């Protein structure tokens, strides 16, 4: 993603991002991805030629441009300074922030400082004579140094500029860049080399000192006290007075180096015309055929007395490394075999080489002696070699052990009179001046006072084939085995460490110690270290957990597996380097710096995509309804193998636990519900150190109105209110219909009274007058009977008319209406009436009252007219659950017992219909000669209030 163009400036801001000032604009780098900054706060930054970058103390970034003046970026806002703001020119070259917070700007028009918005120009009035300054720096004493198109520097001491000639430079030389180091030195990159001013002295580094080119374009001082400088023919480093050069041959993307930056993790960033380069010192150096080894199928490694490293191979002979190159010795130079299993030094700067076909002795890099079975060896395949405390050479072969005596090998006897050892001897070492050895049957041996082999420790078993011995400075013997883990021998006591105890691997092929008290072990899973003090404390039960430190190279995704079955599989050099034989070349490891912990990676959330639109993380605290699809983009700003950094994140309010993201740097959430959330992210670097984002993103998604807490209760209340209104309207309509019915009944009652009743009364009166004129005969008696029947009919009609009018009177109530009708029907009869009416039931709909009244009226009428009852009892009771009406008499009863009635008699049928109409249950209990009981039960609820039907008969 890096755009084309030359990189003129590289800076790291306090948050950890790398910023690149290019000929084509501003670019940000997080270790994995480049992001071109095209616009900030409405200010376009596209196609700007940026000469220099400078972070300030308030998390802002200054940009010095080629022709657009000075730009300051902070919190998504861009501010531009030009000649209209007091700058002498819009063409900038370099920037400096001094210890007081003042900004110094070098441009075509000279030098200016910006302090709290105030611009101060420096020129000839202050003693500045440089016409075209190019760079500026601040020394340890607080002076501001300026260099430009002349062979001298000028320093501002607070009141005036002082000139400091660069006497080592030829006339016409110019200064391109400046840097200061902690020791007070001023480093000037010039057109004629790198010049150093210190303590009044001056030294120039030129091509004669090893510089790839004398035209130095940039210079930076690293925290490692090294000086890094770039030229148009590569770059170089000055370390301890030595000059090291780096060019395209060492991987530089292009020869011309225009910018350098030393980051907080110790990497040097190099900007060229063709890209960004990263350089960091390796903690390991792999050696393969690419570095000159004759084969990657390596065998034993050994450091000789001159400090050279010898590497044996299993198929290409032997090689000697002098620090720069490998020299090869193989069968063509007299080596017995190209398969080398073992190496050992002799007492006279010679080398012993154990091969598959004999034991060779080298002196001066040449084979001067060869030993085989003809010279007394048990077998030609030499698996291990060891010199004892007396300087005697011992050789372990596939068929036993032999020592060199006067040019001939002799095989020692074992204890108890047994013959020579015939098992293969795999490894040898020294313990307290005694030779110790291991055989392929898992046994360990040493020599007794009689010079005979005996078990090293009675009853001890390594639980695997032993491959390595190492005696530490305290006299303890450490034993590494294949499958049996690590053992320690302290006197006659032994202790075993395994994976179950925390050991990294149970296959130990080689052991070396370092100067810091650690054991470094070669194993099937690579290389790891453990503290000797921790190992001893664990064996003594003083600590419960054994901690091992596995080593993984940071420089590449390499897989390390060490070589088994070669002696030695590891060796330690005087400079702190440890060399290990692996299945793919040799690895040199800086043990003093290998376990240096990296700084925790700063974790940042640099972008939030809300519904497809990019937003600053700090500006999404309150999201409107519907902004429920979010994408978080985050980074861990560590540049040491950033591709191996892994992440986990969690959205509090949504995720119940951390989400393992691997190396993915994005998190997606869709259709989030309204509410508060908090996005957190953590990163683990290659040292397995976790770090968390210091500024998690907290935000709230607002709900739509229908998602708010009050919406559902409001809807329920509205529905209830609407139902109540419907009910009111329905009741109103029923009442209106009932009023119509009652009005019609009143009209009918009036009509009956004014017509039928009056007619009946007139006829009755006329018949009574006629009766008085007739003699007292049978005809008169018959007429009186007719008059009596007419009177009865008239009373019944009057009762009906009264009933029609009574139902309209809402104040009378059901109980009063029943009492009134019952008395009217029984007052002219010889009938005893009992009324048990418990008040008026409240809230009865008119239709229910009317039908109950008519049922009671019909029941009393039947008791009077048809049952010849002497006693009639009418009961009415109401409870919250039920309304009960009962009419009981002691009359003749019903013949059928169930009240089905005879054809043409519809009283009982009418009562049942009325009961069904209002949802009541009507039961008739009657026996001939024992009276009749009519019971009506009406449950409370909707039926009580409305009846089963709306119409009223």
PDB file of N, CA, C and O in Angstrom, residues 776-808:
ATOM      1  N   UNK A 776    -132.823 -13.078  40.443  1.00  0.00           N
ATOM      2  CA  UNK A 776    -131.809 -13.975  41.036  1.00  0.00           C
ATOM      3  C   UNK A 776    -132.045 -15.382  40.530  1.00  0.00           C
ATOM      4  O   UNK A 776    -132.666 -16.229  41.181  1.00  0.00           O
ATOM      5  N   UNK A 777    -131.543 -15.574  39.337  1.00  0.00           N
ATOM      6  CA  UNK A 777    -131.720 -16.866  38.674  1.00  0.00           C
ATOM      7  C   UNK A 777    -130.378 -17.412  38.286  1.00  0.00           C
ATOM      8  O   UNK A 777    -129.313 -16.817  38.518  1.00  0.00           O
ATOM      9  N   UNK A 778    -130.477 -18.558  37.624  1.00  0.00           N
ATOM     10  CA  UNK A 778    -129.203 -19.169  37.159  1.00  0.00           C
ATOM     11  C   UNK A 778    -128.522 -18.308  36.122  1.00  0.00           C
ATOM     12  O   UNK A 778    -127.300 -18.250  36.030  1.00  0.00           O
ATOM     13  N   UNK A 779    -129.284 -17.624  35.313  1.00  0.00           N
ATOM     14  CA  UNK A 779    -128.667 -16.754  34.305  1.00  0.00           C
ATOM     15  C   UNK A 779    -127.889 -15.623  34.986  1.00  0.00           C
ATOM     16  O   UNK A 779    -126.815 -15.220  34.547  1.00  0.00           O
ATOM     17  N   UNK A 780    -128.523 -15.099  36.078  1.00  0.00           N
ATOM     18  CA  UNK A 780    -127.798 -14.027  36.795  1.00  0.00           C
ATOM     19  C   UNK A 780    -126.519 -14.556  37.412  1.00  0.00           C
ATOM     20  O   UNK A 780    -125.473 -13.891  37.377  1.00  0.00           O
ATOM     21  N   UNK A 781    -126.582 -15.781  37.963  1.00  0.00           N
ATOM     22  CA  UNK A 781    -125.350 -16.362  38.543  1.00  0.00           C
ATOM     23  C   UNK A 781    -124.279 -16.579  37.467  1.00  0.00           C
ATOM     24  O   UNK A 781    -123.098 -16.350  37.677  1.00  0.00           O
ATOM     25  N   UNK A 782    -124.746 -17.048  36.330  1.00  0.00           N
ATOM     26  CA  UNK A 782    -123.788 -17.254  35.237  1.00  0.00           C
ATOM     27  C   UNK A 782    -123.182 -15.945  34.801  1.00  0.00           C
ATOM     28  O   UNK A 782    -121.978 -15.829  34.520  1.00  0.00           O
ATOM     29  N   UNK A 783    -124.066 -14.867  34.737  1.00  0.00           N
ATOM     30  CA  UNK A 783    -123.538 -13.561  34.347  1.00  0.00           C
ATOM     31  C   UNK A 783    -122.547 -13.043  35.384  1.00  0.00           C
ATOM     32  O   UNK A 783    -121.501 -12.462  35.040  1.00  0.00           O
ATOM     33  N   UNK A 784    -122.808 -13.289  36.630  1.00  0.00           N
ATOM     34  CA  UNK A 784    -121.862 -12.843  37.672  1.00  0.00           C
ATOM     35  C   UNK A 784    -120.517 -13.579  37.527  1.00  0.00           C
ATOM     36  O   UNK A 784    -119.436 -13.020  37.784  1.00  0.00           O
ATOM     37  N   UNK A 785    -120.614 -14.864  37.136  1.00  0.00           N
ATOM     38  CA  UNK A 785    -119.350 -15.579  36.896  1.00  0.00           C
ATOM     39  C   UNK A 785    -118.549 -14.953  35.758  1.00  0.00           C
ATOM     40  O   UNK A 785    -117.319 -14.839  35.805  1.00  0.00           O
ATOM     41  N   UNK A 786    -119.340 -14.553  34.694  1.00  0.00           N
ATOM     42  CA  UNK A 786    -118.638 -13.910  33.575  1.00  0.00           C
ATOM     43  C   UNK A 786    -118.014 -12.598  34.043  1.00  0.00           C
ATOM     44  O   UNK A 786    -116.890 -12.235  33.669  1.00  0.00           O
ATOM     45  N   UNK A 787    -118.784 -11.871  34.854  1.00  0.00           N
ATOM     46  CA  UNK A 787    -118.239 -10.594  35.363  1.00  0.00           C
ATOM     47  C   UNK A 787    -116.993 -10.847  36.199  1.00  0.00           C
ATOM     48  O   UNK A 787    -116.000 -10.101  36.123  1.00  0.00           O
ATOM     49  N   UNK A 788    -116.980 -11.921  36.992  1.00  0.00           N
ATOM     50  CA  UNK A 788    -115.788 -12.227  37.816  1.00  0.00           C
ATOM     51  C   UNK A 788    -114.576 -12.560  36.925  1.00  0.00           C
ATOM     52  O   UNK A 788    -113.451 -12.118  37.182  1.00  0.00           O
ATOM     53  N   UNK A 789    -114.868 -13.372  35.866  1.00  0.00           N
ATOM     54  CA  UNK A 789    -113.754 -13.688  34.949  1.00  0.00           C
ATOM     55  C   UNK A 789    -113.242 -12.433  34.267  1.00  0.00           C
ATOM     56  O   UNK A 789    -112.023 -12.245  34.073  1.00  0.00           O
ATOM     57  N   UNK A 790    -114.176 -11.574  33.878  1.00  0.00           N
ATOM     58  CA  UNK A 790    -113.735 -10.338  33.245  1.00  0.00           C
ATOM     59  C   UNK A 790    -112.908  -9.496  34.208  1.00  0.00           C
ATOM     60  O   UNK A 790    -111.917  -8.861  33.837  1.00  0.00           O
ATOM     61  N   UNK A 791    -113.302  -9.499  35.472  1.00  0.00           N
ATOM     62  CA  UNK A 791    -112.504  -8.756  36.462  1.00  0.00           C
ATOM     63  C   UNK A 791    -111.114  -9.324  36.621  1.00  0.00           C
ATOM     64  O   UNK A 791    -110.130  -8.596  36.762  1.00  0.00           O
ATOM     65  N   UNK A 792    -111.079 -10.643  36.618  1.00  0.00           N
ATOM     66  CA  UNK A 792    -109.732 -11.284  36.713  1.00  0.00           C
ATOM     67  C   UNK A 792    -108.866 -10.886  35.523  1.00  0.00           C
ATOM     68  O   UNK A 792    -107.689 -10.526  35.658  1.00  0.00           O
ATOM     69  N   UNK A 793    -109.459 -10.992  34.318  1.00  0.00           N
ATOM     70  CA  UNK A 793    -108.683 -10.595  33.119  1.00  0.00           C
ATOM     71  C   UNK A 793    -108.279  -9.134  33.202  1.00  0.00           C
ATOM     72  O   UNK A 793    -107.176  -8.747  32.787  1.00  0.00           O
ATOM     73  N   UNK A 794    -109.170  -8.315  33.754  1.00  0.00           N
ATOM     74  CA  UNK A 794    -108.841  -6.903  33.847  1.00  0.00           C
ATOM     75  C   UNK A 794    -107.680  -6.678  34.810  1.00  0.00           C
ATOM     76  O   UNK A 794    -106.789  -5.878  34.557  1.00  0.00           O
ATOM     77  N   UNK A 795    -107.680  -7.453  35.923  1.00  0.00           N
ATOM     78  CA  UNK A 795    -106.559  -7.299  36.860  1.00  0.00           C
ATOM     79  C   UNK A 795    -105.236  -7.753  36.229  1.00  0.00           C
ATOM     80  O   UNK A 795    -104.188  -7.128  36.418  1.00  0.00           O
ATOM     81  N   UNK A 796    -105.331  -8.857  35.505  1.00  0.00           N
ATOM     82  CA  UNK A 796    -104.091  -9.334  34.860  1.00  0.00           C
ATOM     83  C   UNK A 796    -103.591  -8.350  33.820  1.00  0.00           C
ATOM     84  O   UNK A 796    -102.381  -8.110  33.697  1.00  0.00           O
ATOM     85  N   UNK A 797    -104.533  -7.789  33.081  1.00  0.00           N
ATOM     86  CA  UNK A 797    -104.105  -6.781  32.096  1.00  0.00           C
ATOM     87  C   UNK A 797    -103.490  -5.584  32.793  1.00  0.00           C
ATOM     88  O   UNK A 797    -102.497  -5.005  32.352  1.00  0.00           O
ATOM     89  N   UNK A 798    -104.129  -5.235  33.946  1.00  0.00           N
ATOM     90  CA  UNK A 798    -103.585  -4.103  34.681  1.00  0.00           C
ATOM     91  C   UNK A 798    -102.181  -4.416  35.212  1.00  0.00           C
ATOM     92  O   UNK A 798    -101.297  -3.566  35.227  1.00  0.00           O
ATOM     93  N   UNK A 799    -102.002  -5.678  35.629  1.00  0.00           N
ATOM     94  CA  UNK A 799    -100.658  -6.074  36.103  1.00  0.00           C
ATOM     95  C   UNK A 799     -99.633  -6.012  34.959  1.00  0.00           C
ATOM     96  O   UNK A 799     -98.494  -5.586  35.139  1.00  0.00           O
ATOM     97  N   UNK A 800    -100.044  -6.453  33.777  1.00  0.00           N
ATOM     98  CA  UNK A 800     -99.113  -6.420  32.635  1.00  0.00           C
ATOM     99  C   UNK A 800     -98.731  -4.996  32.285  1.00  0.00           C
ATOM    100  O   UNK A 800     -97.577  -4.665  31.998  1.00  0.00           O
ATOM    101  N   UNK A 801     -99.782  -4.153  32.305  1.00  0.00           N
ATOM    102  CA  UNK A 801     -99.486  -2.742  32.011  1.00  0.00           C
ATOM    103  C   UNK A 801     -98.566  -2.157  33.072  1.00  0.00           C
ATOM    104  O   UNK A 801     -97.612  -1.427  32.783  1.00  0.00           O
ATOM    105  N   UNK A 802     -98.793  -2.553  34.322  1.00  0.00           N
ATOM    106  CA  UNK A 802     -97.913  -2.073  35.404  1.00  0.00           C
ATOM    107  C   UNK A 802     -96.491  -2.595  35.209  1.00  0.00           C
ATOM    108  O   UNK A 802     -95.507  -1.897  35.450  1.00  0.00           O
ATOM    109  N   UNK A 803     -96.394  -3.865  34.753  1.00  0.00           N
ATOM    110  CA  UNK A 803     -95.042  -4.409  34.495  1.00  0.00           C
ATOM    111  C   UNK A 803     -94.310  -3.667  33.413  1.00  0.00           C
ATOM    112  O   UNK A 803     -93.117  -3.424  33.483  1.00  0.00           O
ATOM    113  N   UNK A 804     -95.037  -3.340  32.354  1.00  0.00           N
ATOM    114  CA  UNK A 804     -94.402  -2.577  31.286  1.00  0.00           C
ATOM    115  C   UNK A 804     -93.875  -1.246  31.794  1.00  0.00           C
ATOM    116  O   UNK A 804     -92.792  -0.792  31.425  1.00  0.00           O
ATOM    117  N   UNK A 805     -94.598  -0.632  32.652  1.00  0.00           N
ATOM    118  CA  UNK A 805     -94.170   0.670  33.159  1.00  0.00           C
ATOM    119  C   UNK A 805     -93.103   0.523  34.246  1.00  0.00           C
ATOM    120  O   UNK A 805     -92.202   1.340  34.338  1.00  0.00           O
ATOM    121  N   UNK A 806     -93.178  -0.531  35.054  1.00  0.00           N
ATOM    122  CA  UNK A 806     -92.213  -0.694  36.152  1.00  0.00           C
ATOM    123  C   UNK A 806     -90.802  -0.897  35.637  1.00  0.00           C
ATOM    124  O   UNK A 806     -89.839  -0.382  36.174  1.00  0.00           O
ATOM    125  N   UNK A 807     -90.620  -1.670  34.557  1.00  0.00           N
ATOM    126  CA  UNK A 807     -89.267  -1.921  34.032  1.00  0.00           C
ATOM    127  C   UNK A 807     -88.577  -0.654  33.597  1.00  0.00           C
ATOM    128  O   UNK A 807     -87.359  -0.593  33.510  1.00  0.00           O
ATOM    129  N   UNK A 808     -89.360   0.357  33.314  1.00  0.00           N
ATOM    130  CA  UNK A 808     -88.758   1.596  32.862  1.00  0.00           C
ATOM    131  C   UNK A 808     -88.219   2.411  34.019  1.00  0.00           C
ATOM    132  O   UNK A 808     -87.447   3.324  33.847  1.00  0.00           O
TER     133      UNK A 808
END
